[in-house]
mmCIF file of C-alpha atoms and ligand atoms in Angstrom:
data_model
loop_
_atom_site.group_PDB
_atom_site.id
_atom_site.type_symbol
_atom_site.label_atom_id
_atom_site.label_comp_id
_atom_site.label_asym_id
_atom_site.label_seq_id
_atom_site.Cartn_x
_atom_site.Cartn_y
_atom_site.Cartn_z
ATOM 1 C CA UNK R 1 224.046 69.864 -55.616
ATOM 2 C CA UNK R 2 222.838 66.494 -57.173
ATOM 3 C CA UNK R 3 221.049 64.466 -54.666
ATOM 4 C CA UNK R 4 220.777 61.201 -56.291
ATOM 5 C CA UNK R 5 221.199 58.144 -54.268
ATOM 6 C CA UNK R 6 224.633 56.044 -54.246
ATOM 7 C CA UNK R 7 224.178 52.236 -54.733
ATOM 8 C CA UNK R 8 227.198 52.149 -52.450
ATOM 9 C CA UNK R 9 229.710 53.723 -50.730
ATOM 10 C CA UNK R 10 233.780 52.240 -51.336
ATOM 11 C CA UNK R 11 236.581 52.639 -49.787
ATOM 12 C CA UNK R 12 238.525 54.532 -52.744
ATOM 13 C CA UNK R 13 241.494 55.103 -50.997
ATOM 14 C CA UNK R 14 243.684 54.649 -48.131
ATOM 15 C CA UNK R 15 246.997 56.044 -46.217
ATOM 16 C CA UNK R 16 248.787 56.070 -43.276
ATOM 17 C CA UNK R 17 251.446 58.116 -41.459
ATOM 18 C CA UNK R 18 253.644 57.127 -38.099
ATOM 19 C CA UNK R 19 255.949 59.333 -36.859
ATOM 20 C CA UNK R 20 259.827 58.679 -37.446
ATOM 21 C CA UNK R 21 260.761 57.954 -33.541
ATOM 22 C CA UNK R 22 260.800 54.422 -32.730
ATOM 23 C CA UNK R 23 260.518 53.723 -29.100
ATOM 24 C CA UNK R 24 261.521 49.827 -28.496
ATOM 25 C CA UNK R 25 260.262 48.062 -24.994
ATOM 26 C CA UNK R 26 263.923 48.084 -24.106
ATOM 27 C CA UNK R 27 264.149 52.154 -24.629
ATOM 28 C CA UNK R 28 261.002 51.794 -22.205
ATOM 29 C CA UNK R 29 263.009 49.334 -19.621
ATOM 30 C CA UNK R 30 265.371 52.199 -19.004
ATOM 31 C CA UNK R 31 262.561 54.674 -17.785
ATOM 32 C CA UNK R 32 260.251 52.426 -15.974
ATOM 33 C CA UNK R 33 260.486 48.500 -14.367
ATOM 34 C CA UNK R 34 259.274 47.088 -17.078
ATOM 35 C CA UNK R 35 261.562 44.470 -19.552
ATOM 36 C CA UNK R 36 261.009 43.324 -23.284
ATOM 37 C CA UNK R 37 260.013 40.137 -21.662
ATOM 38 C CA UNK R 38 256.840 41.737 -19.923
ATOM 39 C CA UNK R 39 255.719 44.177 -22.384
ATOM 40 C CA UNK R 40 256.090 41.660 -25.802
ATOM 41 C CA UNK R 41 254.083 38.641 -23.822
ATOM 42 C CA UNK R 42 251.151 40.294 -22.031
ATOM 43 C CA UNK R 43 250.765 42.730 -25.011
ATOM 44 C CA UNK R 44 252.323 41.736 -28.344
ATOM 45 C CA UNK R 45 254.013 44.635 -28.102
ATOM 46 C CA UNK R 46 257.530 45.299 -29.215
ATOM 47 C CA UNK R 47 257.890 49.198 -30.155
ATOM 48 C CA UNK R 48 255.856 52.147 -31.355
ATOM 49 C CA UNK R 49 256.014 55.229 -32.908
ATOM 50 C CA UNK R 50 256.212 58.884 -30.935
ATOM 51 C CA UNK R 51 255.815 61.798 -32.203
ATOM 52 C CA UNK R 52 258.389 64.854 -32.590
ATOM 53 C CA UNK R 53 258.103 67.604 -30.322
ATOM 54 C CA UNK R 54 255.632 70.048 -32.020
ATOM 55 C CA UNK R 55 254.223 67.294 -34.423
ATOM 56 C CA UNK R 56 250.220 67.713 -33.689
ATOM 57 C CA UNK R 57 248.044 65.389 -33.943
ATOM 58 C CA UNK R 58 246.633 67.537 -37.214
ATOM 59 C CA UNK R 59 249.900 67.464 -38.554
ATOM 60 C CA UNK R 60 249.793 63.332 -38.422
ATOM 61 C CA UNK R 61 246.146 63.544 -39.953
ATOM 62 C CA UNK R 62 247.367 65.830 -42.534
ATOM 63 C CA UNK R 63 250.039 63.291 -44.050
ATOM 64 C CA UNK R 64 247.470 60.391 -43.573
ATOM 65 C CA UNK R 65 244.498 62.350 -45.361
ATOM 66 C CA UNK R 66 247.212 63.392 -48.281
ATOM 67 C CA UNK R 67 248.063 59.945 -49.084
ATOM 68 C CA UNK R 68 244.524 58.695 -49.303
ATOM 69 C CA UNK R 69 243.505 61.900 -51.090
ATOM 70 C CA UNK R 70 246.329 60.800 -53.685
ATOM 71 C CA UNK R 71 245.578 56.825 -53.762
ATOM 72 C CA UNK R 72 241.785 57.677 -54.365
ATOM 73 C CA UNK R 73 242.998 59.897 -57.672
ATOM 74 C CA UNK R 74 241.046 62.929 -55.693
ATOM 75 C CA UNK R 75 242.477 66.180 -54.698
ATOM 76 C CA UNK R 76 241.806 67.837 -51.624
ATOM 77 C CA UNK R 77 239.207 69.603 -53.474
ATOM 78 C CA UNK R 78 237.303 66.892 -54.517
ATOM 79 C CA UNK R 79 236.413 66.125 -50.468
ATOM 80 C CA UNK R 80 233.049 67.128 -49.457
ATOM 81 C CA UNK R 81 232.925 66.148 -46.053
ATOM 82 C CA UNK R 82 235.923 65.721 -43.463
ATOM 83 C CA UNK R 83 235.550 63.697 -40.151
ATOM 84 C CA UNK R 84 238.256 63.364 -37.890
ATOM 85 C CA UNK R 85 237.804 60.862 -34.993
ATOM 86 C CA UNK R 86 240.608 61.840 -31.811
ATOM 87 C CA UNK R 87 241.114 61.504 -27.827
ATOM 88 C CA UNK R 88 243.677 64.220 -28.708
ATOM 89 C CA UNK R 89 242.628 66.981 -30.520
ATOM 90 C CA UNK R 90 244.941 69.599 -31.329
ATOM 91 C CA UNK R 91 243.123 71.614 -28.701
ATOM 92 C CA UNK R 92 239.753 71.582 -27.067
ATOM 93 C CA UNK R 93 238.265 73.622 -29.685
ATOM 94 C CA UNK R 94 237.475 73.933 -32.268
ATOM 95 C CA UNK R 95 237.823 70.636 -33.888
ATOM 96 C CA UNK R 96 240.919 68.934 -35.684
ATOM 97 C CA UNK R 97 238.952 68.242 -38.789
ATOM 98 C CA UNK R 98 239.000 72.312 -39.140
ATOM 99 C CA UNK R 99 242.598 73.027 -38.394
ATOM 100 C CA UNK R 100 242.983 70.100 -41.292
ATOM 101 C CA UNK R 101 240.833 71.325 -43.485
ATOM 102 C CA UNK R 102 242.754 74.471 -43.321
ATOM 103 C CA UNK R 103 245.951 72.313 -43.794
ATOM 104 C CA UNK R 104 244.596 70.549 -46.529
ATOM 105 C CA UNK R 105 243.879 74.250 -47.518
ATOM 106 C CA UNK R 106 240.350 72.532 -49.363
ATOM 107 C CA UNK R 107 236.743 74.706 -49.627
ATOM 108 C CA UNK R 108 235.290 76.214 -46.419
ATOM 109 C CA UNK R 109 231.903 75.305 -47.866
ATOM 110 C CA UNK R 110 231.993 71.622 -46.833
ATOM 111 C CA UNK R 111 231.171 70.235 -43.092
ATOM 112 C CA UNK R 112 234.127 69.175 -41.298
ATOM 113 C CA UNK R 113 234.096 67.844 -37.600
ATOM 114 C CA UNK R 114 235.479 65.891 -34.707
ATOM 115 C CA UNK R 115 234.297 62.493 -33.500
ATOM 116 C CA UNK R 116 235.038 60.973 -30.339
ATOM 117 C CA UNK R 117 234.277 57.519 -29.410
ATOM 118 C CA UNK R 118 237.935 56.190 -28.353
ATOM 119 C CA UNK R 119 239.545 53.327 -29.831
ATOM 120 C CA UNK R 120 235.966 52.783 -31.807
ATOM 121 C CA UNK R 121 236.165 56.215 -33.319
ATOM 122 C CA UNK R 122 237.034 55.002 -37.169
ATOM 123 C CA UNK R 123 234.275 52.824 -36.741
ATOM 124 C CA UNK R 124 231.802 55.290 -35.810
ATOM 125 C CA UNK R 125 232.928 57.670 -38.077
ATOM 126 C CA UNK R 126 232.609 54.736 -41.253
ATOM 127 C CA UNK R 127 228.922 55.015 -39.967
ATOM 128 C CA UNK R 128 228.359 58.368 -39.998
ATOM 129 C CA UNK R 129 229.908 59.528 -42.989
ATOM 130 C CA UNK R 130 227.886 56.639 -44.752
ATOM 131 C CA UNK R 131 224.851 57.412 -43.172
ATOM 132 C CA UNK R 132 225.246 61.241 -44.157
ATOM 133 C CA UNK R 133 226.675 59.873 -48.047
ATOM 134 C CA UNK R 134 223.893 57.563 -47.970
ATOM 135 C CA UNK R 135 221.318 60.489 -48.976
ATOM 136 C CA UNK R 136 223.504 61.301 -52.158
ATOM 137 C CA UNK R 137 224.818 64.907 -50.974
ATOM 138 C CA UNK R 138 228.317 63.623 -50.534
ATOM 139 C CA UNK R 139 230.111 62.364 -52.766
ATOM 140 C CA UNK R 140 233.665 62.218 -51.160
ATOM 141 C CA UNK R 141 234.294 61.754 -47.674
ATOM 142 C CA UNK R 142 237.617 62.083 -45.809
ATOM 143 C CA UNK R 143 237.775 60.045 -42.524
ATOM 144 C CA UNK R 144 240.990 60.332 -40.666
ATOM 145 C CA UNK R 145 241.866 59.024 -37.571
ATOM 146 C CA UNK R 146 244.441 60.811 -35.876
ATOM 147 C CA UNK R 147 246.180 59.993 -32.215
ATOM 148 C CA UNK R 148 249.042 61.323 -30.279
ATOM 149 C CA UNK R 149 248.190 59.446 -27.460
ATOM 150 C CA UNK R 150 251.827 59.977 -26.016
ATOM 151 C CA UNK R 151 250.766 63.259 -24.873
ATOM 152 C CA UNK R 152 248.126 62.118 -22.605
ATOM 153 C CA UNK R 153 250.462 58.947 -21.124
ATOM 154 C CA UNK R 154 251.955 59.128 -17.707
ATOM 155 C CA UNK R 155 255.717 57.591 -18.753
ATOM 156 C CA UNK R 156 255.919 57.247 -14.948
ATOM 157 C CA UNK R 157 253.505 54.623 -14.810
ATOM 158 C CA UNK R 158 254.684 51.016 -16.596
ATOM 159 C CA UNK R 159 250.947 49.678 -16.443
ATOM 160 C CA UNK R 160 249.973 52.017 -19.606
ATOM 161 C CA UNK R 161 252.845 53.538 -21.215
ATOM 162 C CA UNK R 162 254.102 50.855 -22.430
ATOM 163 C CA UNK R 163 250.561 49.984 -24.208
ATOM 164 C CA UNK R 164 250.423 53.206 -26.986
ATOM 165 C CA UNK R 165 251.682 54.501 -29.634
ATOM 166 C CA UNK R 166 250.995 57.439 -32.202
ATOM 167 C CA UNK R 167 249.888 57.507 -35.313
ATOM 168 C CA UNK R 168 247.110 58.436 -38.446
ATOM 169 C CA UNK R 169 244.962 56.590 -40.567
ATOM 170 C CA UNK R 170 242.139 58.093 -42.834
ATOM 171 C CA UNK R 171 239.954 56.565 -45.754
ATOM 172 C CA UNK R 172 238.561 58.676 -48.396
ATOM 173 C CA UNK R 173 234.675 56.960 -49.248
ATOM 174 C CA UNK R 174 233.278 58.066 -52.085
ATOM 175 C CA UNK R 175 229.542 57.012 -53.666
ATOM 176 C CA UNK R 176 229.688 54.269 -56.007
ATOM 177 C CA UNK R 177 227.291 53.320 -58.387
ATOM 178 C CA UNK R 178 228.410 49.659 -57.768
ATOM 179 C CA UNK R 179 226.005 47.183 -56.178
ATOM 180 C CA UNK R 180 227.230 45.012 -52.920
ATOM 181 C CA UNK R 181 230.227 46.771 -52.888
ATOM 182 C CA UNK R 182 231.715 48.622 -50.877
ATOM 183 C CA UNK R 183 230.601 49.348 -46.534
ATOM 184 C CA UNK R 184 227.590 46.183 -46.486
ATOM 185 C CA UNK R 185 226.904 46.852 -42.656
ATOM 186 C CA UNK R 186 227.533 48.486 -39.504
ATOM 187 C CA UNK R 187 227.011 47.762 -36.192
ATOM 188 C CA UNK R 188 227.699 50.107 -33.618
ATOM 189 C CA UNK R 189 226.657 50.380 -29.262
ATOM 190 C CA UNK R 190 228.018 51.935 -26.106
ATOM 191 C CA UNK R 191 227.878 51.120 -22.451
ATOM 192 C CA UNK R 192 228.261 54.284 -20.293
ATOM 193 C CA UNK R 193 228.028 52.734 -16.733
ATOM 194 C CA UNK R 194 231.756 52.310 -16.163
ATOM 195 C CA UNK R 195 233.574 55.352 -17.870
ATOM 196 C CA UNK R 196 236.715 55.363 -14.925
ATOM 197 C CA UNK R 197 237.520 51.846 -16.271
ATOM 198 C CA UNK R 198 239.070 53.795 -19.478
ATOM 199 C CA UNK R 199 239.479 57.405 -19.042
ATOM 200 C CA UNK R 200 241.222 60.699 -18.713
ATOM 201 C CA UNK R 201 239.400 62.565 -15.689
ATOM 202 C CA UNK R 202 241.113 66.050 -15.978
ATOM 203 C CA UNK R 203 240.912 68.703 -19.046
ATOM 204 C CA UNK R 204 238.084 68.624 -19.562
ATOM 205 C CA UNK R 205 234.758 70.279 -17.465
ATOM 206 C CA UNK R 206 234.216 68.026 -14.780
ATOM 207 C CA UNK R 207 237.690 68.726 -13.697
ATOM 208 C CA UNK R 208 239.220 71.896 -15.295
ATOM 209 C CA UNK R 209 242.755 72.150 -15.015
ATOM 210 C CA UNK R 210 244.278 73.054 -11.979
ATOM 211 C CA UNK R 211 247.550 73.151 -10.095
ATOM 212 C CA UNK R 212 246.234 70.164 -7.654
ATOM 213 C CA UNK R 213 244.809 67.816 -11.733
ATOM 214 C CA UNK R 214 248.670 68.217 -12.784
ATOM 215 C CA UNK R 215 250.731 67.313 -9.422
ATOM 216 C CA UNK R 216 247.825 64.082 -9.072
ATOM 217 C CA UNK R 217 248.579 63.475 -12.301
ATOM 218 C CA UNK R 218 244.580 63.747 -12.874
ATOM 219 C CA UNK R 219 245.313 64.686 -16.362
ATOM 220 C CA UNK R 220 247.257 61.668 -17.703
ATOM 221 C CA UNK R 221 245.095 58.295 -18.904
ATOM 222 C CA UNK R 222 243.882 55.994 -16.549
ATOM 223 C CA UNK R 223 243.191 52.444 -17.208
ATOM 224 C CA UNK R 224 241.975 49.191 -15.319
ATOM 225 C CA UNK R 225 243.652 46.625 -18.018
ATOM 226 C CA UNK R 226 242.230 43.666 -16.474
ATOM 227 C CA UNK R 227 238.539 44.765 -16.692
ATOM 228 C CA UNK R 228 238.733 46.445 -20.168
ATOM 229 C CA UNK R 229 240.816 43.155 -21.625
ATOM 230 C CA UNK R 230 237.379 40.907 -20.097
ATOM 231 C CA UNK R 231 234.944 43.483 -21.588
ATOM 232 C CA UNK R 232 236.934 43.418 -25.106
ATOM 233 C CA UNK R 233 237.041 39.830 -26.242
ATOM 234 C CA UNK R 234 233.459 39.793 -25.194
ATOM 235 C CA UNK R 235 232.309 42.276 -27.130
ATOM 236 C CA UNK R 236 234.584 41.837 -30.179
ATOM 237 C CA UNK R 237 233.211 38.253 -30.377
ATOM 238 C CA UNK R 238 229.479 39.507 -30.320
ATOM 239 C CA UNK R 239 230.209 42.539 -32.504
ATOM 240 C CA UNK R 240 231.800 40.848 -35.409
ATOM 241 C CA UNK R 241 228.748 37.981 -35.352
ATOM 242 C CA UNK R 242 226.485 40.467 -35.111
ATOM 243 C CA UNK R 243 227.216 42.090 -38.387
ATOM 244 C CA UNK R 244 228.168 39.258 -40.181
ATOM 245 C CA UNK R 245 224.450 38.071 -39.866
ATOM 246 C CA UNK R 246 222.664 41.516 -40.411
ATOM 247 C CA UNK R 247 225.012 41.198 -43.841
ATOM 248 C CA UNK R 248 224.028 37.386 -43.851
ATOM 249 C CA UNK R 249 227.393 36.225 -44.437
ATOM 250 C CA UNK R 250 229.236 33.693 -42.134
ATOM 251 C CA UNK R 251 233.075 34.456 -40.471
ATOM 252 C CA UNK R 252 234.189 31.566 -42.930
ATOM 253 C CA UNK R 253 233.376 34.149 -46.043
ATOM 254 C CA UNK R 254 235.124 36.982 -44.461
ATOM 255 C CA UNK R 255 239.064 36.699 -45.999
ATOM 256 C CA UNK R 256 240.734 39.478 -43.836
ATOM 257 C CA UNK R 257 239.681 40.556 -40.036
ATOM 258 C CA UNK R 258 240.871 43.569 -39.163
ATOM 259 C CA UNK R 259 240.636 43.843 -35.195
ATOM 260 C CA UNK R 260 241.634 46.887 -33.108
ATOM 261 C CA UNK R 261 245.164 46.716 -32.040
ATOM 262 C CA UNK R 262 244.967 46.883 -28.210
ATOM 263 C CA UNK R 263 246.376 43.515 -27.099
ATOM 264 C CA UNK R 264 247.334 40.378 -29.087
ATOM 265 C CA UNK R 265 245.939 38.032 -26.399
ATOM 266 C CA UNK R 266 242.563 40.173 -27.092
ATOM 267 C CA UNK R 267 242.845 39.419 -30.543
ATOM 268 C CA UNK R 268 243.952 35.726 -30.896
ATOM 269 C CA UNK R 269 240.944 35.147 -28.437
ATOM 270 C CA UNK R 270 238.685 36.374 -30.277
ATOM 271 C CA UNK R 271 239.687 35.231 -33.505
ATOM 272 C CA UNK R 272 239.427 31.595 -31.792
ATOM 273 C CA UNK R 273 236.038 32.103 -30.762
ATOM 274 C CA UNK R 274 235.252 33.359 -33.936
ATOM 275 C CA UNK R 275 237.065 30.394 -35.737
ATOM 276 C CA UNK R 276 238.596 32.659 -38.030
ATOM 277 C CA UNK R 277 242.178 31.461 -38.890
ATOM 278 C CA UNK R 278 245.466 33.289 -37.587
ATOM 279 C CA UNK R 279 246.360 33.803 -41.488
ATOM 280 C CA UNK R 280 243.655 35.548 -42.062
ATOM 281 C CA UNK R 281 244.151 38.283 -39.512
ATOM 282 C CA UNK R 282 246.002 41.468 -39.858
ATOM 283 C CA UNK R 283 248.158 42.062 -36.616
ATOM 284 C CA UNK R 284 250.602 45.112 -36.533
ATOM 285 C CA UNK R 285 250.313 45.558 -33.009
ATOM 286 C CA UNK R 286 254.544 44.866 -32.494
ATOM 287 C CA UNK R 287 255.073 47.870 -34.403
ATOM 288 C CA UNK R 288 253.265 50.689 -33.079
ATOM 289 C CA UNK R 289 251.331 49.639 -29.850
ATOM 290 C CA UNK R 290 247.999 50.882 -29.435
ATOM 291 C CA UNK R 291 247.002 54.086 -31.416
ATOM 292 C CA UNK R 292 243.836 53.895 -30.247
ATOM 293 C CA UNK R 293 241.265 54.708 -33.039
ATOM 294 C CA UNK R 294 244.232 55.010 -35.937
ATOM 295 C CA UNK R 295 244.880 51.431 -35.302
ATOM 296 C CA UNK R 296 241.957 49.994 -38.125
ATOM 297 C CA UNK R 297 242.839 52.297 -40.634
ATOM 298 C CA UNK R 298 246.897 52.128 -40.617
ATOM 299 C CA UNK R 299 246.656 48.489 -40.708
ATOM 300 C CA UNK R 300 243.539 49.120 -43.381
ATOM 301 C CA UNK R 301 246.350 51.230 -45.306
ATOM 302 C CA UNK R 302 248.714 48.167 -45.021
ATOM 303 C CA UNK R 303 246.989 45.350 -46.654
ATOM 304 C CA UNK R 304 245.654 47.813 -49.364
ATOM 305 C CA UNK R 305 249.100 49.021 -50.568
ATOM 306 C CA UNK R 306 250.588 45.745 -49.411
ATOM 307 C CA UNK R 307 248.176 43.895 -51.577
ATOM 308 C CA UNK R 308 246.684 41.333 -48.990
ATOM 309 C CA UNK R 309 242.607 41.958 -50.419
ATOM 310 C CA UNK R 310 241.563 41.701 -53.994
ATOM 311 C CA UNK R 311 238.815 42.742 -55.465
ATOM 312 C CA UNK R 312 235.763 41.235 -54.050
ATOM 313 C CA UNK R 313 237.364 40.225 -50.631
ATOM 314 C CA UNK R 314 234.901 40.323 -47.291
ATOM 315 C CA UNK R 315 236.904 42.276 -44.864
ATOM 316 C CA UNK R 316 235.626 42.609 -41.237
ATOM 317 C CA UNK R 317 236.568 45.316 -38.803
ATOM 318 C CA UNK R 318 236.051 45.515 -35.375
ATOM 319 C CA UNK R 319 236.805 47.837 -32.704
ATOM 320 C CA UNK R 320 235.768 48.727 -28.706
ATOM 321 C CA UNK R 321 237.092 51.447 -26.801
ATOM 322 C CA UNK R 322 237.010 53.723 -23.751
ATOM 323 C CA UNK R 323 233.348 54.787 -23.371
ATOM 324 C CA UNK R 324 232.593 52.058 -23.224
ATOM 325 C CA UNK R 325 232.369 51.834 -27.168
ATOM 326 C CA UNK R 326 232.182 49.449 -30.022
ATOM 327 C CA UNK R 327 231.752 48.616 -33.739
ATOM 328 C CA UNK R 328 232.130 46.461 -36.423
ATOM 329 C CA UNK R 329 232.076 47.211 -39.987
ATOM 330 C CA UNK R 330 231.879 44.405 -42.937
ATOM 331 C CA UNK R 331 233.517 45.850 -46.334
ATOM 332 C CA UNK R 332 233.333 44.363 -49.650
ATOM 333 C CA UNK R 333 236.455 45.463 -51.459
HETATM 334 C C1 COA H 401 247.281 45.878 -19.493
HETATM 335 C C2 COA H 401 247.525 44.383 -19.703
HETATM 336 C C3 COA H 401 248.567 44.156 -20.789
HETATM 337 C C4 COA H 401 248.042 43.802 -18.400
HETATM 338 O O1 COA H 401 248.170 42.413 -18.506
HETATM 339 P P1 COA H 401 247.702 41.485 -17.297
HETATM 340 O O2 COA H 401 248.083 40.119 -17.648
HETATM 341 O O3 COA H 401 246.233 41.762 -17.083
HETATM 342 O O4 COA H 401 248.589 42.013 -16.123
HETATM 343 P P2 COA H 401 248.122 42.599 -14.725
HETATM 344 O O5 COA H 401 247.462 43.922 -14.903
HETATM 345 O O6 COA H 401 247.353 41.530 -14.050
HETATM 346 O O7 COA H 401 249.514 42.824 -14.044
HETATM 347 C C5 COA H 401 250.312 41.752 -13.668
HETATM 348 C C6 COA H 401 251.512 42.275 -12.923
HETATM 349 O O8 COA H 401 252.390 42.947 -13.846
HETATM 350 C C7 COA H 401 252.750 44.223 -13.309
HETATM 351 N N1 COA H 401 252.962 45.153 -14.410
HETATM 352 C C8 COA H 401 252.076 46.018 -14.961
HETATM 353 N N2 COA H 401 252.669 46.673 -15.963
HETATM 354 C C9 COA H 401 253.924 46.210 -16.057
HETATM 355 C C10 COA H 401 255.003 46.497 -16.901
HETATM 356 N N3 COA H 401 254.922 47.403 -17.904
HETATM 357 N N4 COA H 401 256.157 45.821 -16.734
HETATM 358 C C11 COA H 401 256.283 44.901 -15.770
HETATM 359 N N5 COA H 401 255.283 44.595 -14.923
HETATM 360 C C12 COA H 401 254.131 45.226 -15.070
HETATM 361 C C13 COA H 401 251.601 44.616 -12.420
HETATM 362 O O9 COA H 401 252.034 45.530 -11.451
HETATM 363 C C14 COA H 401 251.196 43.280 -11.834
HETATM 364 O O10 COA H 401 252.054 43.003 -10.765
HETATM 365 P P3 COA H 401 251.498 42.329 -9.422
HETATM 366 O O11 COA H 401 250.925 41.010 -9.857
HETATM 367 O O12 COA H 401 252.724 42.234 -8.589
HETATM 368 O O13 COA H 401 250.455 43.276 -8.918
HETATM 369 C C15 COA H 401 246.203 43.673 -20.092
HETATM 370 O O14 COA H 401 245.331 43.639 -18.986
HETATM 371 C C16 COA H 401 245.515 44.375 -21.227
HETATM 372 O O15 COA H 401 246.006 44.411 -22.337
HETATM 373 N N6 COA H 401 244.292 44.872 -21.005
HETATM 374 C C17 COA H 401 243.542 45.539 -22.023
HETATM 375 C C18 COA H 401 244.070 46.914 -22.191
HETATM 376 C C19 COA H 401 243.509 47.567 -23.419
HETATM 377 O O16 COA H 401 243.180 46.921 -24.370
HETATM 378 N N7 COA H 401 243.392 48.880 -23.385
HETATM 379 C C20 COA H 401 242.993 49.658 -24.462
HETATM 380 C C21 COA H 401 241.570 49.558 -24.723
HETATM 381 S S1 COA H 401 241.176 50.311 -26.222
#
């Protein structure tokens, strides 16, 4: 294999895929107390996608990975590395990124695994596929994001499922020869100490599944909104600073910020602190709620093919998540 160094690693291509159900806030209002009112002004919220029974949350990567397989001018063979960041894998084990590679039906020669870091996953796995690209033995990386965070949502309770959606983003990188192109920095960090703020506590070993996890209803997501939304437009603000200056730029040169899509309050904040003008953030947060860590890369796959960066553009991406987690990625398209 030919080891030699990229200058850079780009973004060569992009996609998205959301299933066909649209769930409005008013579908919501008719299963919970909860009103359009409530869910589109604490939120942003207005509907989101939900998958089809039987639609995996492979199945969503799959579409995702084929259409930035296909906008990078790659086939699935060309992919040398497949990363697949979830809070819902297909099943425990083994890992989405091999039931997709089998999908993708590509070469059983290449690594291919899961990632989980929450809502920071895409993030994270920008950072690891670069770092492992970085020493020139990949040439071709798929990372998907894939969520079908409806299946781990308690529709009884109005506090958090009203807040998610499903959905699949993925990126294919590939090793550029280019200079200061392409992923210019990555900062990533974790804070452990609080992991029932954000969490799912059955399923996994801690609390196998039992007849008493499903009647508590131990195996649905849990969430203390309040705390996480303090904890987010904290660290979003530091995050995003933080690798603007290890890239030395300033938030005035970046032309696009791509937040995570959690909460528009979250993001408006932040952008404020950050002086970063509304028109130059990407919001899609009415149309699919939270999908958790496809949120970057759908809305990634929107300005691409909807033709909001040019060449050269500084975008800045910034996530945080259960955990918890957080990253922030500066891209020179
Ligand atoms: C969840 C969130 C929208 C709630 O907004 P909030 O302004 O903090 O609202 P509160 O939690 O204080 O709830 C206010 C009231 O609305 C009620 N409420 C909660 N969900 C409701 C719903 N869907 N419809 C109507 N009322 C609702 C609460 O019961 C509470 O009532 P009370 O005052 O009588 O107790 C907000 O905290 C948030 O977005 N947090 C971050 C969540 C997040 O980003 N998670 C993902 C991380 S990746």
């Amino acid at each position: 294999m030919n080891s030699k160094r990229p200058n850079s690693i780009i973004i060569k291509g992009t996609g998205k895929y959301v299933p066909e159900r649209i769930v409005t806030n008013d579908d919501l209002s008719k299963i919970v107390d909860t009103s359009d009112e409530w869910i589109f002004g604490r939120s942003g919220i207005k509907r989101r996608r939900i998958a089809a029974d039987g639609e995996t949350t492979s199945d969503m990567a799959l579409k995702a990975s084929k259409a930035a397989i296909e906008s990078a001018g790659l086939t699935p063979h060309d992919i040398d590395l497949v990363i697949v960041t979830t809070v819902n894998p297909d099943m425990l084990f083994p890992s989405t990124a091999c039931i997709l590679q089998a999908k993708l039906g590509i070469r059983n020669n290449i690594p291919c695994f899961d990632l989980e870091a929450a809502c920071s996953g895409f993030v994270y796995g920008m950072e690891v596929a670069t770092s492992m690209m970085a020493s020139g033995r990949y040439k071709n990386a798929l990372v998907v994001s894939s969520e079908k965070m409806s299946s781990m949502l308690d529709w009884k309770d109005r506090s958090t499922c009203v807040l998610f959606g499903d959905g699949s983003g993925a990126v294919v990188l590939a090793a550029s020869g280019e200079e200061n192109a392409g992923i210019l920095g990555n900062v990533l960090g974790a804070d452990g100490s609080d992991t029932a703020m954000l969490c799912m506590p059955a399923g996994g070993s801690a609390m196998p599944p039992s007849e008493r996890t499903v009647r508590e209803g131990l195996h649905y997501l849990k969430m203390d909104g309040r705390e996480v939304f303090k904890h987010a437009v904290r660290i979003m603000q530091e995050k995003a600073l933080e690798v603007l200056d290890l890239c030395g730029v300033s938030a005035e040169d970046v032309a696009l910020l791509i937040p995570h899509q959690a909460n528009t309050r979250i993001i408006e904040t932040v952008a404020k602190r950050l002086k970063i003008p509304s028109e130059k953030v990407y919001v899609n947060i009415e149309n699919y709620g939270n999908t958790s860590s496809a949120s970057i890369p759908i809305a990634l796959d929107e300005v691409v093919r909807g033709g909001k960066v040019r060449k050269g553009d500084l975008v800045l991406l910034v996530a945080f998540g259960a955990g918890l987690t957080w990253g922030a990625t500066l891209v020179r398209f």
